[in-house]
């Protein structure tokens, strides 16, 4: 038998593939960081319903994961990222981002503090050369552990109940905190984090224990309504939550071919995370000049749109005539019963007055142009109290 050549199967399988593949009735797969992951198992609308009403499992193993260790790990991360890593307690997580020297965002992600000198940085894109270059002069070691960590997102109002039934007591676990539990011969780390804007957790273990974890959760969770979910449903949920996605809502600075395509954290609404007083960090000088000179070119806004036709990819106009921005993510929200959008708007139109969106609605093979007024609204669009309640409610 001739062995399979690498180019005949360019996408790798995650540690959960032996379970997700038989469940993927549509054989609907997507590519994520070199791995194949289910886009939809059978019905994305029902999978989204699971996120908002019961509990769902989503394979997040392809997420890029870097381990950063050493006596100067916190100092290094303070130089690399926007937030103050030194203030992050052991056993906690925070959302952060990092920029190039020009103050343009390269990526965002979550930073886990596993020990006093031990961190894990999770993100969408690969950055090892940048991380290594940025580590010059710091006593740290940096390694890519993406292949060595299997991850599941357990999201939805019943997620804490599922964990309790499986023997994992997370009742005292606050948002953005983590705890470790025994699993088979190893262990699983559970963080109260997620990408759906709902009550939820992320579970991290070794590839060897991946199937044990999946089977254990499904055995105890299926009677409570636990179902697997694919990327399509998760992306709908993240839009409802108003979360950003790399290469969908912004182009990483290191990948942009056109200078005007990059964005600063101030232009992406991430200025709140910048720890201006922590000392030097990459991009600080450029960001201070932007802040003090009020030179931001763009503003990221949330929008309400009349009707129920998604405005994704649409152009925004001021006074119906002058181009003023564009929509990067949009949907008719089944949860909110609202037509919502995330959009980039030129800074001078950031108040969104007299702003209109041009939507081409496909109706029986013909496109109809709709010019609709938009209303600026706060993000997140969906933010239920249950996502932060501690102990979590029993659903």
GROMACS .gro file of N, CA and C in nm, residues 30-145:
model
  348
   30UNK      N    1  -1.406   2.304   0.761
   30UNK     CA    2  -1.337   2.430   0.733
   30UNK      C    3  -1.192   2.420   0.778
   31UNK      N    4  -1.110   2.510   0.725
   31UNK     CA    5  -0.968   2.512   0.761
   31UNK      C    6  -0.944   2.615   0.870
   32UNK      N    7  -0.868   2.576   0.971
   32UNK     CA    8  -0.832   2.668   1.079
   32UNK      C    9  -0.688   2.636   1.121
   33UNK      N   10  -0.598   2.727   1.091
   33UNK     CA   11  -0.458   2.716   1.132
   33UNK      C   12  -0.395   2.583   1.092
   34UNK      N   13  -0.432   2.534   0.973
   34UNK     CA   14  -0.374   2.410   0.924
   34UNK      C   15  -0.448   2.285   0.967
   35UNK      N   16  -0.558   2.300   1.041
   35UNK     CA   17  -0.639   2.187   1.086
   35UNK      C   18  -0.776   2.191   1.017
   36UNK      N   19  -0.841   2.077   1.010
   36UNK     CA   20  -0.978   2.071   0.961
   36UNK      C   21  -1.071   2.066   1.082
   37UNK      N   22  -1.171   2.154   1.080
   37UNK     CA   23  -1.268   2.159   1.189
   37UNK      C   24  -1.408   2.166   1.130
   38UNK      N   25  -1.507   2.112   1.199
   38UNK     CA   26  -1.644   2.114   1.146
   38UNK      C   27  -1.699   2.256   1.136
   39UNK      N   28  -1.751   2.291   1.021
   39UNK     CA   29  -1.822   2.419   1.006
   39UNK      C   30  -1.965   2.406   1.055
   40UNK      N   31  -2.025   2.291   1.028
   40UNK     CA   32  -2.162   2.263   1.072
   40UNK      C   33  -2.181   2.113   1.072
   41UNK      N   34  -2.234   2.060   1.181
   41UNK     CA   35  -2.257   1.916   1.190
   41UNK      C   36  -2.382   1.873   1.115
   42UNK      N   37  -2.482   1.960   1.113
   42UNK     CA   38  -2.607   1.921   1.048
   42UNK      C   39  -2.702   2.036   1.029
   43UNK      N   40  -2.713   2.125   1.129
   43UNK     CA   41  -2.805   2.237   1.124
   43UNK      C   42  -2.748   2.349   1.210
   44UNK      N   43  -2.690   2.450   1.147
   44UNK     CA   44  -2.623   2.556   1.222
   44UNK      C   45  -2.721   2.635   1.308
   45UNK      N   46  -2.847   2.648   1.263
   45UNK     CA   47  -2.946   2.720   1.342
   45UNK      C   48  -2.973   2.648   1.474
   46UNK      N   49  -2.982   2.515   1.468
   46UNK     CA   50  -3.005   2.438   1.589
   46UNK      C   51  -2.882   2.438   1.679
   47UNK      N   52  -2.764   2.439   1.617
   47UNK     CA   53  -2.641   2.445   1.696
   47UNK      C   54  -2.630   2.579   1.769
   48UNK      N   55  -2.669   2.687   1.702
   48UNK     CA   56  -2.670   2.818   1.768
   48UNK      C   57  -2.774   2.819   1.880
   49UNK      N   58  -2.888   2.755   1.857
   49UNK     CA   59  -2.989   2.745   1.962
   49UNK      C   60  -2.933   2.674   2.085
   50UNK      N   61  -2.849   2.573   2.061
   50UNK     CA   62  -2.784   2.504   2.172
   50UNK      C   63  -2.694   2.596   2.252
   51UNK      N   64  -2.620   2.684   2.184
   51UNK     CA   65  -2.532   2.778   2.253
   51UNK      C   66  -2.612   2.867   2.347
   52UNK      N   67  -2.728   2.910   2.304
   52UNK     CA   68  -2.806   3.008   2.382
   52UNK      C   69  -2.905   2.944   2.479
   53UNK      N   70  -2.932   2.814   2.464
   53UNK     CA   71  -3.037   2.754   2.546
   53UNK      C   72  -2.994   2.632   2.626
   54UNK      N   73  -2.895   2.558   2.580
   54UNK     CA   74  -2.851   2.441   2.656
   54UNK      C   75  -2.699   2.450   2.674
   55UNK      N   76  -2.625   2.362   2.609
   55UNK     CA   77  -2.479   2.365   2.615
   55UNK      C   78  -2.423   2.298   2.489
   56UNK      N   79  -2.306   2.344   2.448
   56UNK     CA   80  -2.245   2.293   2.324
   56UNK      C   81  -2.097   2.270   2.344
   57UNK      N   82  -2.041   2.178   2.264
   57UNK     CA   83  -1.897   2.152   2.261
   57UNK      C   84  -1.842   2.196   2.126
   58UNK      N   85  -1.733   2.274   2.131
   58UNK     CA   86  -1.669   2.323   2.009
   58UNK      C   87  -1.519   2.295   2.020
   59UNK      N   88  -1.463   2.232   1.920
   59UNK     CA   89  -1.322   2.195   1.920
   59UNK      C   90  -1.236   2.318   1.890
   60UNK      N   91  -1.159   2.361   1.990
   60UNK     CA   92  -1.072   2.479   1.973
   60UNK      C   93  -0.924   2.440   1.972
   61UNK      N   94  -0.896   2.313   1.947
   61UNK     CA   95  -0.757   2.267   1.945
   61UNK      C   96  -0.669   2.343   1.846
   62UNK      N   97  -0.721   2.387   1.728
   62UNK     CA   98  -0.633   2.457   1.634
   62UNK      C   99  -0.585   2.595   1.682
   63UNK      N  100  -0.647   2.650   1.787
   63UNK     CA  101  -0.603   2.779   1.836
   63UNK      C  102  -0.452   2.777   1.863
   64UNK      N  103  -0.381   2.881   1.818
   64UNK     CA  104  -0.237   2.887   1.836
   64UNK      C  105  -0.207   2.914   1.984
   65UNK      N  106  -0.112   2.837   2.040
   65UNK     CA  107  -0.081   2.848   2.182
   65UNK      C  108   0.071   2.857   2.200
   66UNK      N  109   0.114   2.961   2.268
   66UNK     CA  110   0.256   2.979   2.296
   66UNK      C  111   0.279   2.972   2.447
   67UNK      N  112   0.380   2.897   2.489
   67UNK     CA  113   0.417   2.889   2.630
   67UNK      C  114   0.536   2.982   2.653
   68UNK      N  115   0.524   3.069   2.749
   68UNK     CA  116   0.627   3.169   2.778
   68UNK      C  117   0.666   3.154   2.924
   69UNK      N  118   0.792   3.115   2.947
   69UNK     CA  119   0.840   3.088   3.082
   69UNK      C  120   0.970   3.162   3.107
   70UNK      N  121   0.996   3.188   3.236
   70UNK     CA  122   1.124   3.245   3.274
   70UNK      C  123   1.108   3.355   3.377
   71UNK      N  124   1.216   3.388   3.448
   71UNK     CA  125   1.208   3.491   3.554
   71UNK      C  126   1.167   3.628   3.504
   72UNK      N  127   1.184   3.655   3.374
   72UNK     CA  128   1.145   3.785   3.319
   72UNK      C  129   1.026   3.774   3.224
   73UNK      N  130   0.946   3.668   3.242
   73UNK     CA  131   0.832   3.646   3.151
   73UNK      C  132   0.733   3.760   3.159
   74UNK      N  133   0.700   3.806   3.281
   74UNK     CA  134   0.603   3.915   3.295
   74UNK      C  135   0.658   4.044   3.234
   75UNK      N  136   0.786   4.071   3.255
   75UNK     CA  137   0.847   4.192   3.197
   75UNK      C  138   0.844   4.184   3.044
   76UNK      N  139   0.874   4.067   2.991
   76UNK     CA  140   0.871   4.049   2.847
   76UNK      C  141   0.731   4.071   2.791
   77UNK      N  142   0.631   4.014   2.856
   77UNK     CA  143   0.493   4.030   2.808
   77UNK      C  144   0.445   4.174   2.822
   78UNK      N  145   0.495   4.245   2.921
   78UNK     CA  146   0.462   4.387   2.933
   78UNK      C  147   0.521   4.466   2.817
   79UNK      N  148   0.636   4.425   2.770
   79UNK     CA  149   0.695   4.491   2.654
   79UNK      C  150   0.623   4.454   2.525
   80UNK      N  151   0.572   4.330   2.519
   80UNK     CA  152   0.509   4.280   2.397
   80UNK      C  153   0.365   4.327   2.382
   81UNK      N  154   0.284   4.314   2.489
   81UNK     CA  155   0.140   4.332   2.480
   81UNK      C  156   0.096   4.466   2.539
   82UNK      N  157  -0.032   4.498   2.521
   82UNK     CA  158  -0.085   4.628   2.562
   82UNK      C  159  -0.120   4.634   2.710
   83UNK      N  160  -0.166   4.524   2.767
   83UNK     CA  161  -0.208   4.525   2.907
   83UNK      C  162  -0.090   4.497   3.000
   84UNK      N  163  -0.114   4.514   3.130
   84UNK     CA  164  -0.009   4.493   3.229
   84UNK      C  165  -0.011   4.349   3.275
   85UNK      N  166   0.079   4.268   3.219
   85UNK     CA  167   0.085   4.126   3.252
   85UNK      C  168   0.130   4.104   3.396
   86UNK      N  169   0.208   4.197   3.451
   86UNK     CA  170   0.256   4.181   3.588
   86UNK      C  171   0.142   4.184   3.689
   87UNK      N  172   0.032   4.250   3.656
   87UNK     CA  173  -0.082   4.259   3.745
   87UNK      C  174  -0.179   4.142   3.731
   88UNK      N  175  -0.154   4.055   3.636
   88UNK     CA  176  -0.241   3.940   3.615
   88UNK      C  177  -0.211   3.836   3.723
   89UNK      N  178  -0.307   3.801   3.808
   89UNK     CA  179  -0.280   3.704   3.915
   89UNK      C  180  -0.255   3.564   3.859
   90UNK      N  181  -0.182   3.483   3.932
   90UNK     CA  182  -0.167   3.342   3.897
   90UNK      C  183  -0.306   3.278   3.902
   91UNK      N  184  -0.337   3.198   3.801
   91UNK     CA  185  -0.469   3.136   3.793
   91UNK      C  186  -0.573   3.224   3.728
   92UNK      N  187  -0.529   3.329   3.657
   92UNK     CA  188  -0.622   3.421   3.593
   92UNK      C  189  -0.589   3.435   3.444
   93UNK      N  190  -0.683   3.493   3.371
   93UNK     CA  191  -0.672   3.511   3.226
   93UNK      C  192  -0.714   3.654   3.194
   94UNK      N  193  -0.650   3.715   3.095
   94UNK     CA  194  -0.707   3.840   3.044
   94UNK      C  195  -0.696   3.846   2.892
   95UNK      N  196  -0.786   3.924   2.837
   95UNK     CA  197  -0.790   3.950   2.693
   95UNK      C  198  -0.692   4.063   2.664
   96UNK      N  199  -0.608   4.045   2.562
   96UNK     CA  200  -0.508   4.146   2.533
   96UNK      C  201  -0.483   4.153   2.383
   97UNK      N  202  -0.391   4.239   2.342
   97UNK     CA  203  -0.354   4.253   2.201
   97UNK      C  204  -0.210   4.304   2.197
   98UNK      N  205  -0.152   4.302   2.078
   98UNK     CA  206  -0.017   4.356   2.063
   98UNK      C  207  -0.004   4.423   1.926
   99UNK      N  208   0.088   4.518   1.920
   99UNK     CA  209   0.103   4.602   1.801
   99UNK      C  210   0.247   4.600   1.752
  100UNK      N  211   0.266   4.650   1.630
  100UNK     CA  212   0.403   4.670   1.579
  100UNK      C  213   0.454   4.806   1.624
  101UNK      N  214   0.571   4.846   1.576
  101UNK     CA  215   0.630   4.973   1.620
  101UNK      C  216   0.545   5.093   1.582
  102UNK      N  217   0.463   5.079   1.478
  102UNK     CA  218   0.378   5.190   1.434
  102UNK      C  219   0.245   5.194   1.509
  103UNK      N  220   0.229   5.107   1.609
  103UNK     CA  221   0.107   5.106   1.687
  103UNK      C  222  -0.011   5.042   1.617
  104UNK      N  223   0.014   4.955   1.519
  104UNK     CA  224  -0.092   4.887   1.445
  104UNK      C  225  -0.108   4.743   1.495
  105UNK      N  226  -0.231   4.701   1.513
  105UNK     CA  227  -0.258   4.573   1.577
  105UNK      C  228  -0.209   4.456   1.491
  106UNK      N  229  -0.135   4.367   1.557
  106UNK     CA  230  -0.089   4.245   1.492
  106UNK      C  231  -0.182   4.127   1.520
  107UNK      N  232  -0.240   4.125   1.640
  107UNK     CA  233  -0.334   4.019   1.675
  107UNK      C  234  -0.389   4.049   1.814
  108UNK      N  235  -0.494   3.978   1.849
  108UNK     CA  236  -0.545   3.981   1.987
  108UNK      C  237  -0.554   3.838   2.036
  109UNK      N  238  -0.573   3.820   2.165
  109UNK     CA  239  -0.579   3.686   2.219
  109UNK      C  240  -0.597   3.687   2.368
  110UNK      N  241  -0.583   3.570   2.427
  110UNK     CA  242  -0.598   3.557   2.572
  110UNK      C  243  -0.466   3.514   2.633
  111UNK      N  244  -0.433   3.574   2.747
  111UNK     CA  245  -0.310   3.543   2.818
  111UNK      C  246  -0.345   3.474   2.950
  112UNK      N  247  -0.294   3.353   2.969
  112UNK     CA  248  -0.317   3.274   3.089
  112UNK      C  249  -0.191   3.279   3.177
  113UNK      N  250  -0.209   3.309   3.305
  113UNK     CA  251  -0.096   3.303   3.397
  113UNK      C  252  -0.106   3.173   3.475
  114UNK      N  253  -0.021   3.077   3.438
  114UNK     CA  254  -0.025   2.944   3.497
  114UNK      C  255   0.062   2.935   3.622
  115UNK      N  256   0.157   3.025   3.636
  115UNK     CA  257   0.246   3.030   3.751
  115UNK      C  258   0.310   3.167   3.757
  116UNK      N  259   0.391   3.190   3.859
  116UNK     CA  260   0.452   3.322   3.874
  116UNK      C  261   0.534   3.360   3.751
  117UNK      N  262   0.604   3.262   3.693
  117UNK     CA  263   0.689   3.288   3.576
  117UNK      C  264   0.647   3.200   3.458
  118UNK      N  265   0.520   3.169   3.449
  118UNK     CA  266   0.472   3.073   3.349
  118UNK      C  267   0.341   3.124   3.289
  119UNK      N  268   0.342   3.150   3.158
  119UNK     CA  269   0.226   3.205   3.089
  119UNK      C  270   0.196   3.123   2.963
  120UNK      N  271   0.070   3.129   2.921
  120UNK     CA  272   0.031   3.075   2.790
  120UNK      C  273  -0.044   3.185   2.714
  121UNK      N  274  -0.003   3.210   2.591
  121UNK     CA  275  -0.067   3.310   2.506
  121UNK      C  276  -0.139   3.238   2.393
  122UNK      N  277  -0.271   3.260   2.383
  122UNK     CA  278  -0.353   3.195   2.280
  122UNK      C  279  -0.400   3.300   2.180
  123UNK      N  280  -0.392   3.269   2.051
  123UNK     CA  281  -0.429   3.367   1.948
  123UNK      C  282  -0.467   3.295   1.820
  124UNK      N  283  -0.503   3.371   1.717
  124UNK     CA  284  -0.550   3.315   1.591
  124UNK      C  285  -0.438   3.292   1.490
  125UNK      N  286  -0.343   3.384   1.485
  125UNK     CA  287  -0.237   3.378   1.385
  125UNK      C  288  -0.106   3.330   1.448
  126UNK      N  289  -0.012   3.290   1.363
  126UNK     CA  290   0.119   3.245   1.410
  126UNK      C  291   0.216   3.363   1.419
  127UNK      N  292   0.285   3.371   1.533
  127UNK     CA  293   0.371   3.487   1.559
  127UNK      C  294   0.507   3.450   1.616
  128UNK      N  295   0.548   3.324   1.605
  128UNK     CA  296   0.670   3.283   1.675
  128UNK      C  297   0.793   3.368   1.638
  129UNK      N  298   0.819   3.399   1.511
  129UNK     CA  299   0.936   3.483   1.482
  129UNK      C  300   0.929   3.620   1.552
  130UNK      N  301   0.809   3.681   1.555
  130UNK     CA  302   0.795   3.811   1.622
  130UNK      C  303   0.816   3.796   1.772
  131UNK      N  304   0.759   3.691   1.831
  131UNK     CA  305   0.775   3.670   1.974
  131UNK      C  306   0.921   3.648   2.010
  132UNK      N  307   0.993   3.573   1.929
  132UNK     CA  308   1.135   3.547   1.956
  132UNK      C  309   1.218   3.673   1.938
  133UNK      N  310   1.190   3.749   1.833
  133UNK     CA  311   1.264   3.875   1.813
  133UNK      C  312   1.238   3.972   1.928
  134UNK      N  313   1.114   3.975   1.975
  134UNK     CA  314   1.078   4.066   2.084
  134UNK      C  315   1.138   4.025   2.217
  135UNK      N  316   1.182   3.900   2.227
  135UNK     CA  317   1.237   3.849   2.353
  135UNK      C  318   1.385   3.880   2.371
  136UNK      N  319   1.445   3.946   2.274
  136UNK     CA  320   1.589   3.975   2.284
  136UNK      C  321   1.617   4.056   2.411
  137UNK      N  322   1.711   4.006   2.492
  137UNK     CA  323   1.748   4.074   2.616
  137UNK      C  324   1.669   4.030   2.737
  138UNK      N  325   1.566   3.948   2.720
  138UNK     CA  326   1.485   3.899   2.833
  138UNK      C  327   1.521   3.754   2.864
  139UNK      N  328   1.519   3.721   2.991
  139UNK     CA  329   1.547   3.584   3.035
  139UNK      C  330   1.416   3.505   3.030
  140UNK      N  331   1.380   3.461   2.910
  140UNK     CA  332   1.257   3.385   2.889
  140UNK      C  333   1.281   3.275   2.786
  141UNK      N  334   1.198   3.176   2.790
  141UNK     CA  335   1.193   3.074   2.684
  141UNK      C  336   1.052   3.075   2.625
  142UNK      N  337   1.044   3.059   2.494
  142UNK     CA  338   0.917   3.067   2.422
  142UNK      C  339   0.905   2.946   2.332
  143UNK      N  340   0.792   2.877   2.340
  143UNK     CA  341   0.771   2.760   2.255
  143UNK      C  342   0.628   2.751   2.207
  144UNK      N  343   0.612   2.696   2.089
  144UNK     CA  344   0.479   2.673   2.031
  144UNK      C  345   0.428   2.538   2.083
  145UNK      N  346   0.320   2.538   2.159
  145UNK     CA  347   0.265   2.414   2.213
  145UNK      C  348   0.126   2.383   2.156
   0.00000   0.00000   0.00000
